[in-house]
Amino acid sequence: MQLFRIFFTAFLFFTAAITAAPADTIPGAGRSPAAPPEVAAKSWLLMEQGSGWIIGAHEPDRTIEPASLTKIMTVFVIFRALSEGDLKLSDEVRVSERAWRTGGSRTFIRVNSMVTVEDLLKGVIIQSGNDAAVALAEHFSGTEQAFAAQMNAIAGELGMRNSHFTNSTGLPDAEHYSTVRDLSLLTRRMIADFPDYYRWHREKTFTHNNITQNNRNQLLWQDETMDGVKTGHTESAGYCLIGSALRDGLRFIASVVGAESEQSRARAVRALLRHGYANYRAREMFADGEAVAEAKVLFGAADSLPVGVAGGLRVLAARSKVRNLRARVDLPDYLEAPLAQGAVVGTVTVTVGGEVFTEAPLVALREAKAASWFGRMVDHVRLWFR
């Protein structure tokens, strides 16, 4: 009987482990009762950019051919190089014959011509130019193969566990693959890390070599809150689109792969974004630097210390529940000085209807300096009589 109980308990634990929602899925306490729409695509995902929480998904970890969605990683690598000073927008790049001959969508750069990094980036982002992507890869890493190695290193750093890149363009290759979860994660980081460069994703046209081409993201013409992100298409991948919109400070990212047409992928992204904005709201519980509570301090120059949430606390929840969010502060009876500013001292727990929704660490908002010898002695006496 005892052995049976052990096996039964292990079975329940295993079942719970494989059925539990992923950590990046919005907690059930804050989820809207309205289900996401069914969209015509092989794989899709809807994410709130600020929290990274996934609102809904269909086969998010299915291995897919990313096609030109690959170029989100290509520009991520270049954006990081720009931010770290390894490249400048004004740097001139000599176009190799290999880059010039690259097939598929093109920016129509001329062989042996000199093109700035900025124009090549716009060619990749707005025109989805494969030739521009290869030119950037060769300029930064020497070869496209070496550039792909850097793409894979960043994918590992960002936690893109099911992605592998062999080129900068997204042209088909058996060893070149990703998932909508990974690509959504990448897109979220790109928007957060490089806002000054991300703005180019909302530009509708770009002219190079006297040739003007439109951005293939038709949603940019249909909704002024749309500001990206990237389209993709090959015969084997189908029609793909990662779209993002920013409305009243709230941003959603909708990723769709394997749709049947340009119109179908646009409808799918639009429907997912509509669901997000119709059913969810964000609420700032505490601002950055705001004192959430005053903690008692022993052995300190001051008897109390303001504590708060580093960076503030903003919570996404269903529209019907966002007003019911409550915060509970958990602190020890007293803190002991000295304490550095930023030291973790407790926890704030957000609940909805008494159910735990999310937690965040509380930190010291200023340094707690040690008291004098006499002050510390007085506090020791107080402790004896507690």
mmCIF file of C-alpha atoms in Angstrom:
data_model
loop_
_atom_site.group_PDB
_atom_site.id
_atom_site.type_symbol
_atom_site.label_atom_id
_atom_site.label_comp_id
_atom_site.label_asym_id
_atom_site.label_seq_id
_atom_site.Cartn_x
_atom_site.Cartn_y
_atom_site.Cartn_z
ATOM 1 C CA MET A 1 0.000 0.000 0.000
ATOM 2 C CA GLN A 2 2.820 2.407 0.920
ATOM 3 C CA LEU A 3 4.558 1.697 -2.396
ATOM 4 C CA PHE A 4 1.297 2.382 -4.245
ATOM 5 C CA ARG A 5 0.953 5.742 -2.504
ATOM 6 C CA ILE A 6 4.495 6.721 -3.473
ATOM 7 C CA PHE A 7 3.878 5.847 -7.117
ATOM 8 C CA PHE A 8 0.478 7.596 -7.097
ATOM 9 C CA THR A 9 1.960 10.763 -5.595
ATOM 10 C CA ALA A 10 4.760 10.735 -8.165
ATOM 11 C CA PHE A 11 2.168 10.305 -10.931
ATOM 12 C CA LEU A 12 0.195 13.316 -9.711
ATOM 13 C CA PHE A 13 3.361 15.422 -9.493
ATOM 14 C CA PHE A 14 4.407 14.408 -13.002
ATOM 15 C CA THR A 15 0.938 15.132 -14.388
ATOM 16 C CA ALA A 16 0.903 18.555 -12.765
ATOM 17 C CA ALA A 17 4.350 19.300 -14.130
ATOM 18 C CA ILE A 18 3.448 18.544 -17.726
ATOM 19 C CA THR A 19 0.063 20.301 -17.612
ATOM 20 C CA ALA A 20 1.109 23.430 -15.721
ATOM 21 C CA ALA A 21 1.059 26.669 -17.686
ATOM 22 C CA PRO A 22 4.493 27.927 -18.746
ATOM 23 C CA ALA A 23 6.001 30.582 -16.497
ATOM 24 C CA ASP A 24 5.604 33.206 -19.202
ATOM 25 C CA THR A 25 1.828 32.660 -19.550
ATOM 26 C CA ILE A 26 -0.368 35.252 -17.830
ATOM 27 C CA PRO A 27 -1.415 33.852 -14.414
ATOM 28 C CA GLY A 28 -4.941 32.444 -14.318
ATOM 29 C CA ALA A 29 -6.040 34.951 -11.667
ATOM 30 C CA GLY A 30 -5.605 37.795 -14.139
ATOM 31 C CA ARG A 31 -6.704 36.073 -17.330
ATOM 32 C CA SER A 32 -9.739 37.228 -19.249
ATOM 33 C CA PRO A 33 -12.622 34.744 -19.559
ATOM 34 C CA ALA A 34 -12.773 35.656 -23.259
ATOM 35 C CA ALA A 35 -10.758 33.153 -25.297
ATOM 36 C CA PRO A 36 -8.412 34.392 -28.023
ATOM 37 C CA PRO A 37 -9.808 34.142 -31.548
ATOM 38 C CA GLU A 38 -9.151 31.172 -33.775
ATOM 39 C CA VAL A 39 -6.893 32.293 -36.597
ATOM 40 C CA ALA A 40 -5.926 30.532 -39.813
ATOM 41 C CA ALA A 41 -2.220 29.834 -39.281
ATOM 42 C CA LYS A 42 0.029 26.914 -38.435
ATOM 43 C CA SER A 43 1.374 28.641 -35.333
ATOM 44 C CA TRP A 44 0.626 31.916 -33.546
ATOM 45 C CA LEU A 45 1.205 33.765 -30.286
ATOM 46 C CA LEU A 46 -0.046 36.938 -28.603
ATOM 47 C CA MET A 47 2.269 38.602 -26.052
ATOM 48 C CA GLU A 48 2.091 41.772 -23.950
ATOM 49 C CA GLN A 49 5.418 43.469 -24.486
ATOM 50 C CA GLY A 50 5.922 45.094 -21.077
ATOM 51 C CA SER A 51 5.498 41.962 -18.959
ATOM 52 C CA GLY A 52 6.383 39.358 -21.577
ATOM 53 C CA TRP A 53 3.225 37.482 -20.586
ATOM 54 C CA ILE A 54 1.618 35.336 -23.252
ATOM 55 C CA ILE A 55 -2.122 35.947 -23.578
ATOM 56 C CA GLY A 56 -2.774 33.069 -25.945
ATOM 57 C CA ALA A 57 -0.954 30.783 -28.364
ATOM 58 C CA HIS A 58 -1.356 27.886 -30.757
ATOM 59 C CA GLU A 59 1.597 25.490 -31.067
ATOM 60 C CA PRO A 60 4.074 28.184 -29.932
ATOM 61 C CA ASP A 61 6.993 25.730 -29.789
ATOM 62 C CA ARG A 62 6.374 24.127 -33.165
ATOM 63 C CA THR A 63 9.532 24.193 -35.270
ATOM 64 C CA ILE A 64 8.978 26.585 -38.144
ATOM 65 C CA GLU A 65 10.911 28.012 -41.055
ATOM 66 C CA PRO A 66 11.213 31.684 -40.084
ATOM 67 C CA ALA A 67 11.734 33.016 -43.626
ATOM 68 C CA SER A 68 12.360 36.784 -43.484
ATOM 69 C CA LEU A 69 11.352 36.958 -39.821
ATOM 70 C CA THR A 70 15.006 35.935 -39.506
ATOM 71 C CA LYS A 71 15.885 39.554 -40.232
ATOM 72 C CA ILE A 72 14.620 40.572 -36.782
ATOM 73 C CA MET A 73 17.679 38.788 -35.419
ATOM 74 C CA THR A 74 19.875 40.229 -38.163
ATOM 75 C CA VAL A 75 18.974 43.796 -37.207
ATOM 76 C CA PHE A 76 19.133 42.937 -33.483
ATOM 77 C CA VAL A 77 22.811 42.019 -33.914
ATOM 78 C CA ILE A 78 23.500 45.266 -35.787
ATOM 79 C CA PHE A 79 21.457 47.375 -33.336
ATOM 80 C CA ARG A 80 23.527 45.991 -30.472
ATOM 81 C CA ALA A 81 26.751 46.700 -32.339
ATOM 82 C CA LEU A 82 25.602 50.291 -32.874
ATOM 83 C CA SER A 83 24.623 50.734 -29.227
ATOM 84 C CA GLU A 84 27.985 49.375 -28.070
ATOM 85 C CA GLY A 85 29.957 51.583 -30.454
ATOM 86 C CA ASP A 86 31.240 48.766 -32.681
ATOM 87 C CA LEU A 87 29.461 50.295 -35.697
ATOM 88 C CA LYS A 88 28.218 53.730 -36.713
ATOM 89 C CA LEU A 89 25.214 54.494 -38.890
ATOM 90 C CA SER A 90 27.464 56.560 -41.134
ATOM 91 C CA ASP A 91 29.963 53.712 -41.717
ATOM 92 C CA GLU A 92 30.218 52.856 -45.402
ATOM 93 C CA VAL A 93 29.960 49.237 -46.519
ATOM 94 C CA ARG A 94 31.392 47.912 -49.782
ATOM 95 C CA VAL A 95 28.868 45.606 -51.450
ATOM 96 C CA SER A 96 30.402 42.251 -52.367
ATOM 97 C CA GLU A 97 29.441 40.290 -55.452
ATOM 98 C CA ARG A 98 28.007 37.597 -53.173
ATOM 99 C CA ALA A 99 25.697 40.092 -51.475
ATOM 100 C CA TRP A 100 24.730 41.623 -54.819
ATOM 101 C CA ARG A 101 23.835 38.203 -56.269
ATOM 102 C CA THR A 102 21.672 37.112 -53.304
ATOM 103 C CA GLY A 103 18.239 36.143 -54.575
ATOM 104 C CA GLY A 104 14.770 36.848 -53.224
ATOM 105 C CA SER A 105 13.573 40.255 -52.074
ATOM 106 C CA ARG A 106 16.156 42.941 -52.759
ATOM 107 C CA THR A 107 17.184 46.507 -51.983
ATOM 108 C CA PHE A 108 18.973 46.630 -55.383
ATOM 109 C CA ILE A 109 22.347 47.641 -54.006
ATOM 110 C CA ARG A 110 25.055 47.715 -56.715
ATOM 111 C CA VAL A 111 28.124 45.500 -56.600
ATOM 112 C CA ASN A 112 31.263 47.273 -55.316
ATOM 113 C CA SER A 113 29.211 50.359 -54.380
ATOM 114 C CA MET A 114 29.577 51.978 -50.956
ATOM 115 C CA VAL A 115 26.351 52.038 -48.903
ATOM 116 C CA THR A 116 25.962 53.338 -45.350
ATOM 117 C CA VAL A 117 25.009 51.053 -42.494
ATOM 118 C CA GLU A 118 21.879 53.171 -42.003
ATOM 119 C CA ASP A 119 20.701 52.688 -45.595
ATOM 120 C CA LEU A 120 21.416 48.961 -45.450
ATOM 121 C CA LEU A 121 19.410 48.676 -42.218
ATOM 122 C CA LYS A 122 16.486 50.485 -43.809
ATOM 123 C CA GLY A 123 16.791 48.186 -46.788
ATOM 124 C CA VAL A 124 16.534 45.151 -44.501
ATOM 125 C CA ILE A 125 13.766 46.520 -42.265
ATOM 126 C CA ILE A 126 11.528 48.294 -44.784
ATOM 127 C CA GLN A 127 12.255 46.470 -48.051
ATOM 128 C CA SER A 128 13.259 43.099 -46.559
ATOM 129 C CA GLY A 129 16.327 43.183 -48.798
ATOM 130 C CA ASN A 130 18.281 39.941 -48.739
ATOM 131 C CA ASP A 131 21.200 41.642 -50.487
ATOM 132 C CA ALA A 132 21.314 44.331 -47.794
ATOM 133 C CA ALA A 133 21.202 41.691 -45.033
ATOM 134 C CA VAL A 134 24.179 39.816 -46.488
ATOM 135 C CA ALA A 135 26.133 43.058 -46.972
ATOM 136 C CA LEU A 136 25.630 43.958 -43.304
ATOM 137 C CA ALA A 137 26.551 40.450 -42.154
ATOM 138 C CA GLU A 138 29.767 40.401 -44.198
ATOM 139 C CA HIS A 139 30.749 43.904 -43.111
ATOM 140 C CA PHE A 140 30.289 43.224 -39.393
ATOM 141 C CA SER A 141 31.533 39.627 -39.146
ATOM 142 C CA GLY A 142 33.627 39.063 -42.267
ATOM 143 C CA THR A 143 31.429 36.258 -43.571
ATOM 144 C CA GLU A 144 27.750 35.437 -43.344
ATOM 145 C CA GLN A 145 28.667 32.159 -41.644
ATOM 146 C CA ALA A 146 30.501 34.028 -38.884
ATOM 147 C CA PHE A 147 27.567 36.401 -38.550
ATOM 148 C CA ALA A 148 25.195 33.430 -38.137
ATOM 149 C CA ALA A 149 27.380 32.225 -35.259
ATOM 150 C CA GLN A 150 26.810 35.580 -33.544
ATOM 151 C CA MET A 151 23.075 35.279 -34.203
ATOM 152 C CA ASN A 152 23.091 31.898 -32.473
ATOM 153 C CA ALA A 153 25.115 33.215 -29.532
ATOM 154 C CA ILE A 154 22.564 35.974 -28.952
ATOM 155 C CA ALA A 155 19.703 33.489 -29.347
ATOM 156 C CA GLY A 156 21.221 31.448 -26.528
ATOM 157 C CA GLU A 157 21.690 34.543 -24.393
ATOM 158 C CA LEU A 158 18.032 35.559 -24.858
ATOM 159 C CA GLY A 159 16.698 32.096 -24.037
ATOM 160 C CA MET A 160 15.619 31.226 -27.589
ATOM 161 C CA ARG A 161 15.964 27.521 -26.875
ATOM 162 C CA ASN A 162 14.453 26.201 -30.112
ATOM 163 C CA SER A 163 16.135 28.377 -32.710
ATOM 164 C CA HIS A 164 19.171 27.967 -34.945
ATOM 165 C CA PHE A 165 20.332 30.311 -37.698
ATOM 166 C CA THR A 166 22.590 29.605 -40.667
ATOM 167 C CA ASN A 167 22.134 32.846 -42.597
ATOM 168 C CA SER A 168 21.096 36.500 -42.229
ATOM 169 C CA THR A 169 18.229 36.422 -44.742
ATOM 170 C CA GLY A 170 15.911 33.557 -43.876
ATOM 171 C CA LEU A 171 16.418 31.783 -47.206
ATOM 172 C CA PRO A 172 15.505 28.092 -46.711
ATOM 173 C CA ASP A 173 18.022 25.791 -45.037
ATOM 174 C CA ALA A 174 17.359 22.543 -43.180
ATOM 175 C CA GLU A 175 19.380 23.790 -40.188
ATOM 176 C CA HIS A 176 17.724 27.209 -40.101
ATOM 177 C CA TYR A 177 14.668 27.172 -37.841
ATOM 178 C CA SER A 178 12.835 28.845 -34.971
ATOM 179 C CA THR A 179 9.444 29.043 -33.189
ATOM 180 C CA VAL A 180 6.882 31.804 -32.695
ATOM 181 C CA ARG A 181 7.686 31.804 -28.966
ATOM 182 C CA ASP A 182 11.360 32.441 -29.654
ATOM 183 C CA LEU A 183 10.689 35.075 -32.294
ATOM 184 C CA SER A 184 8.210 36.871 -30.033
ATOM 185 C CA LEU A 185 10.780 36.883 -27.231
ATOM 186 C CA LEU A 186 13.367 38.309 -29.630
ATOM 187 C CA THR A 187 10.956 40.989 -30.846
ATOM 188 C CA ARG A 188 10.108 41.995 -27.287
ATOM 189 C CA ARG A 189 13.778 42.493 -26.460
ATOM 190 C CA MET A 190 14.474 44.416 -29.654
ATOM 191 C CA ILE A 191 11.677 46.887 -28.930
ATOM 192 C CA ALA A 192 12.749 47.290 -25.302
ATOM 193 C CA ASP A 193 16.501 47.508 -25.890
ATOM 194 C CA PHE A 194 16.681 49.633 -29.026
ATOM 195 C CA PRO A 195 13.711 52.037 -29.207
ATOM 196 C CA ASP A 196 15.643 54.662 -31.197
ATOM 197 C CA TYR A 197 16.393 52.177 -33.970
ATOM 198 C CA TYR A 198 13.121 50.238 -33.749
ATOM 199 C CA ARG A 199 11.231 53.310 -35.022
ATOM 200 C CA TRP A 200 12.305 52.458 -38.592
ATOM 201 C CA HIS A 201 9.935 49.479 -38.558
ATOM 202 C CA ARG A 202 6.959 51.809 -38.924
ATOM 203 C CA GLU A 203 8.270 53.529 -42.063
ATOM 204 C CA LYS A 204 6.134 52.669 -45.070
ATOM 205 C CA THR A 205 8.565 53.275 -47.923
ATOM 206 C CA PHE A 206 12.278 53.476 -48.620
ATOM 207 C CA THR A 207 14.108 54.605 -51.736
ATOM 208 C CA HIS A 208 17.553 53.343 -52.698
ATOM 209 C CA ASN A 209 19.283 53.526 -56.069
ATOM 210 C CA ASN A 210 16.258 55.544 -57.315
ATOM 211 C CA ILE A 211 13.990 52.551 -56.614
ATOM 212 C CA THR A 212 11.157 53.075 -54.121
ATOM 213 C CA GLN A 213 9.635 50.040 -52.432
ATOM 214 C CA ASN A 214 6.789 49.742 -49.952
ATOM 215 C CA ASN A 215 6.993 48.036 -46.588
ATOM 216 C CA ARG A 216 5.268 44.669 -47.011
ATOM 217 C CA ASN A 217 3.447 45.061 -43.680
ATOM 218 C CA GLN A 218 0.096 46.262 -44.988
ATOM 219 C CA LEU A 219 -1.183 46.887 -41.450
ATOM 220 C CA LEU A 220 0.939 50.052 -41.332
ATOM 221 C CA TRP A 221 -1.542 51.598 -43.768
ATOM 222 C CA GLN A 222 -4.609 50.339 -41.892
ATOM 223 C CA ASP A 223 -3.893 51.346 -38.281
ATOM 224 C CA GLU A 224 -1.828 54.318 -37.155
ATOM 225 C CA THR A 225 -0.991 52.595 -33.850
ATOM 226 C CA MET A 226 0.863 49.827 -35.738
ATOM 227 C CA ASP A 227 4.611 50.363 -35.791
ATOM 228 C CA GLY A 228 6.059 47.062 -37.017
ATOM 229 C CA VAL A 229 7.423 44.561 -37.136
ATOM 230 C CA LYS A 230 8.303 42.166 -39.985
ATOM 231 C CA THR A 231 6.812 40.055 -42.747
ATOM 232 C CA GLY A 232 8.133 36.829 -44.199
ATOM 233 C CA HIS A 233 7.267 34.387 -46.951
ATOM 234 C CA THR A 234 8.639 31.349 -48.719
ATOM 235 C CA GLU A 235 6.772 28.532 -50.411
ATOM 236 C CA SER A 236 7.594 26.163 -47.558
ATOM 237 C CA ALA A 237 7.066 28.650 -44.689
ATOM 238 C CA GLY A 238 3.839 30.175 -45.953
ATOM 239 C CA TYR A 239 2.948 33.782 -45.144
ATOM 240 C CA CYS A 240 4.322 35.078 -41.847
ATOM 241 C CA LEU A 241 3.917 38.328 -39.933
ATOM 242 C CA ILE A 242 4.937 39.659 -36.555
ATOM 243 C CA GLY A 243 2.887 42.769 -35.856
ATOM 244 C CA SER A 244 3.022 45.196 -32.957
ATOM 245 C CA ALA A 245 0.922 48.162 -31.907
ATOM 246 C CA LEU A 246 1.196 50.740 -29.132
ATOM 247 C CA ARG A 247 -2.033 52.206 -27.739
ATOM 248 C CA ASP A 248 -2.238 54.354 -24.606
ATOM 249 C CA GLY A 249 1.081 53.023 -23.354
ATOM 250 C CA LEU A 250 0.111 49.361 -23.829
ATOM 251 C CA ARG A 251 1.930 47.292 -26.452
ATOM 252 C CA PHE A 252 1.040 43.847 -27.774
ATOM 253 C CA ILE A 253 3.058 41.650 -30.130
ATOM 254 C CA ALA A 254 1.157 39.225 -32.374
ATOM 255 C CA SER A 255 3.170 36.573 -34.228
ATOM 256 C CA VAL A 256 1.631 34.502 -37.013
ATOM 257 C CA VAL A 257 3.382 31.844 -39.108
ATOM 258 C CA GLY A 258 2.074 29.672 -41.941
ATOM 259 C CA ALA A 259 -0.915 31.699 -43.125
ATOM 260 C CA GLU A 260 -2.251 31.120 -46.636
ATOM 261 C CA SER A 261 -1.922 34.641 -48.024
ATOM 262 C CA GLU A 262 -0.795 38.188 -47.293
ATOM 263 C CA GLN A 263 -4.394 39.100 -46.480
ATOM 264 C CA SER A 264 -4.818 36.086 -44.202
ATOM 265 C CA ARG A 265 -1.713 36.875 -42.126
ATOM 266 C CA ALA A 266 -2.796 40.506 -41.772
ATOM 267 C CA ARG A 267 -6.312 39.481 -40.657
ATOM 268 C CA ALA A 268 -4.843 37.058 -38.123
ATOM 269 C CA VAL A 269 -2.514 39.625 -36.559
ATOM 270 C CA ARG A 270 -5.265 42.249 -36.504
ATOM 271 C CA ALA A 271 -7.676 39.840 -34.797
ATOM 272 C CA LEU A 272 -5.122 38.887 -32.127
ATOM 273 C CA LEU A 273 -4.255 42.508 -31.379
ATOM 274 C CA ARG A 274 -7.954 43.388 -31.211
ATOM 275 C CA HIS A 275 -8.430 40.641 -28.614
ATOM 276 C CA GLY A 276 -5.566 41.944 -26.507
ATOM 277 C CA TYR A 277 -6.740 45.542 -26.444
ATOM 278 C CA ALA A 278 -10.402 44.648 -25.966
ATOM 279 C CA ASN A 279 -9.843 42.351 -22.998
ATOM 280 C CA TYR A 280 -6.745 43.531 -21.107
ATOM 281 C CA ARG A 281 -5.535 46.631 -19.321
ATOM 282 C CA ALA A 282 -2.294 47.556 -17.553
ATOM 283 C CA ARG A 283 -2.233 49.192 -14.127
ATOM 284 C CA GLU A 284 0.710 50.827 -12.435
ATOM 285 C CA MET A 285 0.644 49.581 -8.864
ATOM 286 C CA PHE A 286 3.773 51.490 -7.767
ATOM 287 C CA ALA A 287 6.017 53.967 -9.541
ATOM 288 C CA ASP A 288 9.790 53.682 -9.672
ATOM 289 C CA GLY A 289 11.150 55.209 -6.454
ATOM 290 C CA GLU A 290 7.739 55.286 -4.755
ATOM 291 C CA ALA A 291 7.758 54.270 -1.089
ATOM 292 C CA VAL A 292 5.507 51.242 -0.699
ATOM 293 C CA ALA A 293 6.059 51.037 3.062
ATOM 294 C CA GLU A 294 8.313 52.168 5.911
ATOM 295 C CA ALA A 295 10.342 49.340 7.416
ATOM 296 C CA LYS A 296 11.520 49.461 11.032
ATOM 297 C CA VAL A 297 15.298 49.542 11.442
ATOM 298 C CA LEU A 298 17.469 48.458 14.368
ATOM 299 C CA PHE A 299 21.092 49.510 14.905
ATOM 300 C CA GLY A 300 20.630 52.308 12.359
ATOM 301 C CA ALA A 301 21.133 56.058 12.372
ATOM 302 C CA ALA A 302 17.412 56.287 11.491
ATOM 303 C CA ASP A 303 14.596 54.206 12.982
ATOM 304 C CA SER A 304 12.866 53.546 9.657
ATOM 305 C CA LEU A 305 13.637 53.049 5.977
ATOM 306 C CA PRO A 306 11.419 53.565 2.896
ATOM 307 C CA VAL A 307 11.100 50.465 0.712
ATOM 308 C CA GLY A 308 9.743 50.086 -2.809
ATOM 309 C CA VAL A 309 9.903 48.095 -6.051
ATOM 310 C CA ALA A 310 12.972 48.684 -8.196
ATOM 311 C CA GLY A 311 11.736 50.029 -11.527
ATOM 312 C CA GLY A 312 8.171 50.213 -10.244
ATOM 313 C CA LEU A 313 5.438 47.599 -10.567
ATOM 314 C CA ARG A 314 3.094 47.543 -13.550
ATOM 315 C CA VAL A 315 0.589 44.703 -13.828
ATOM 316 C CA LEU A 316 -1.398 43.447 -16.812
ATOM 317 C CA ALA A 317 -4.780 41.875 -16.089
ATOM 318 C CA ALA A 318 -8.162 41.276 -17.656
ATOM 319 C CA ARG A 319 -10.153 44.486 -18.047
ATOM 320 C CA SER A 320 -12.843 43.071 -15.749
ATOM 321 C CA LYS A 321 -10.279 42.358 -13.006
ATOM 322 C CA VAL A 322 -7.751 45.156 -13.171
ATOM 323 C CA ARG A 323 -9.627 47.335 -10.646
ATOM 324 C CA ASN A 324 -9.644 44.457 -8.174
ATOM 325 C CA LEU A 325 -5.864 44.179 -7.948
ATOM 326 C CA ARG A 326 -4.635 44.461 -4.373
ATOM 327 C CA ALA A 327 -1.082 44.664 -2.997
ATOM 328 C CA ARG A 328 0.106 42.968 0.203
ATOM 329 C CA VAL A 329 3.443 43.930 1.732
ATOM 330 C CA ASP A 330 5.517 41.286 3.507
ATOM 331 C CA LEU A 331 8.402 42.627 5.609
ATOM 332 C CA PRO A 332 10.301 41.247 8.626
ATOM 333 C CA ASP A 333 9.527 42.793 12.016
ATOM 334 C CA TYR A 334 12.683 44.863 11.682
ATOM 335 C CA LEU A 335 15.736 45.305 9.470
ATOM 336 C CA GLU A 336 19.282 45.529 10.773
ATOM 337 C CA ALA A 337 21.574 48.360 9.699
ATOM 338 C CA PRO A 338 23.799 48.862 7.872
ATOM 339 C CA LEU A 339 21.925 48.180 4.624
ATOM 340 C CA ALA A 340 22.880 49.254 1.101
ATOM 341 C CA GLN A 341 20.447 51.092 -1.129
ATOM 342 C CA GLY A 342 18.805 48.502 -3.383
ATOM 343 C CA ALA A 343 19.153 45.622 -0.917
ATOM 344 C CA VAL A 344 16.205 43.213 -1.093
ATOM 345 C CA VAL A 345 14.285 43.403 2.186
ATOM 346 C CA GLY A 346 10.831 41.894 1.528
ATOM 347 C CA THR A 347 8.119 41.094 -0.972
ATOM 348 C CA VAL A 348 4.998 42.730 -2.360
ATOM 349 C CA THR A 349 2.313 40.279 -3.488
ATOM 350 C CA VAL A 350 -0.440 41.278 -5.912
ATOM 351 C CA THR A 351 -3.740 39.424 -5.555
ATOM 352 C CA VAL A 352 -7.023 39.339 -7.431
ATOM 353 C CA GLY A 353 -10.039 38.310 -5.362
ATOM 354 C CA GLY A 354 -7.689 36.890 -2.736
ATOM 355 C CA GLU A 355 -5.855 34.731 -5.283
ATOM 356 C CA VAL A 356 -2.118 35.356 -5.723
ATOM 357 C CA PHE A 357 -1.417 36.925 -9.106
ATOM 358 C CA THR A 358 2.245 37.991 -9.073
ATOM 359 C CA GLU A 359 5.063 38.969 -6.717
ATOM 360 C CA ALA A 360 7.949 41.431 -6.755
ATOM 361 C CA PRO A 361 10.882 42.031 -4.389
ATOM 362 C CA LEU A 362 10.896 45.085 -2.140
ATOM 363 C CA VAL A 363 14.198 46.940 -1.923
ATOM 364 C CA ALA A 364 15.664 49.645 0.298
ATOM 365 C CA LEU A 365 15.117 52.985 -1.422
ATOM 366 C CA ARG A 366 18.057 54.556 0.402
ATOM 367 C CA GLU A 367 21.055 53.460 2.422
ATOM 368 C CA ALA A 368 20.506 52.610 6.097
ATOM 369 C CA LYS A 369 23.645 53.757 7.881
ATOM 370 C CA ALA A 370 24.791 52.196 11.108
ATOM 371 C CA ALA A 371 24.067 54.016 14.371
ATOM 372 C CA SER A 372 26.727 55.215 16.746
ATOM 373 C CA TRP A 373 28.098 52.872 19.397
ATOM 374 C CA PHE A 374 25.656 54.286 21.940
ATOM 375 C CA GLY A 375 22.694 53.990 19.575
ATOM 376 C CA ARG A 376 23.493 50.362 18.844
ATOM 377 C CA MET A 377 23.739 49.639 22.573
ATOM 378 C CA VAL A 378 20.293 51.207 23.133
ATOM 379 C CA ASP A 379 18.808 48.976 20.415
ATOM 380 C CA HIS A 380 20.402 45.888 21.965
ATOM 381 C CA VAL A 381 18.701 46.798 25.251
ATOM 382 C CA ARG A 382 15.387 47.189 23.431
ATOM 383 C CA LEU A 383 15.792 43.716 21.985
ATOM 384 C CA TRP A 384 16.348 42.222 25.446
ATOM 385 C CA PHE A 385 12.994 43.559 26.592
ATOM 386 C CA ARG A 386 10.986 42.579 23.500
#
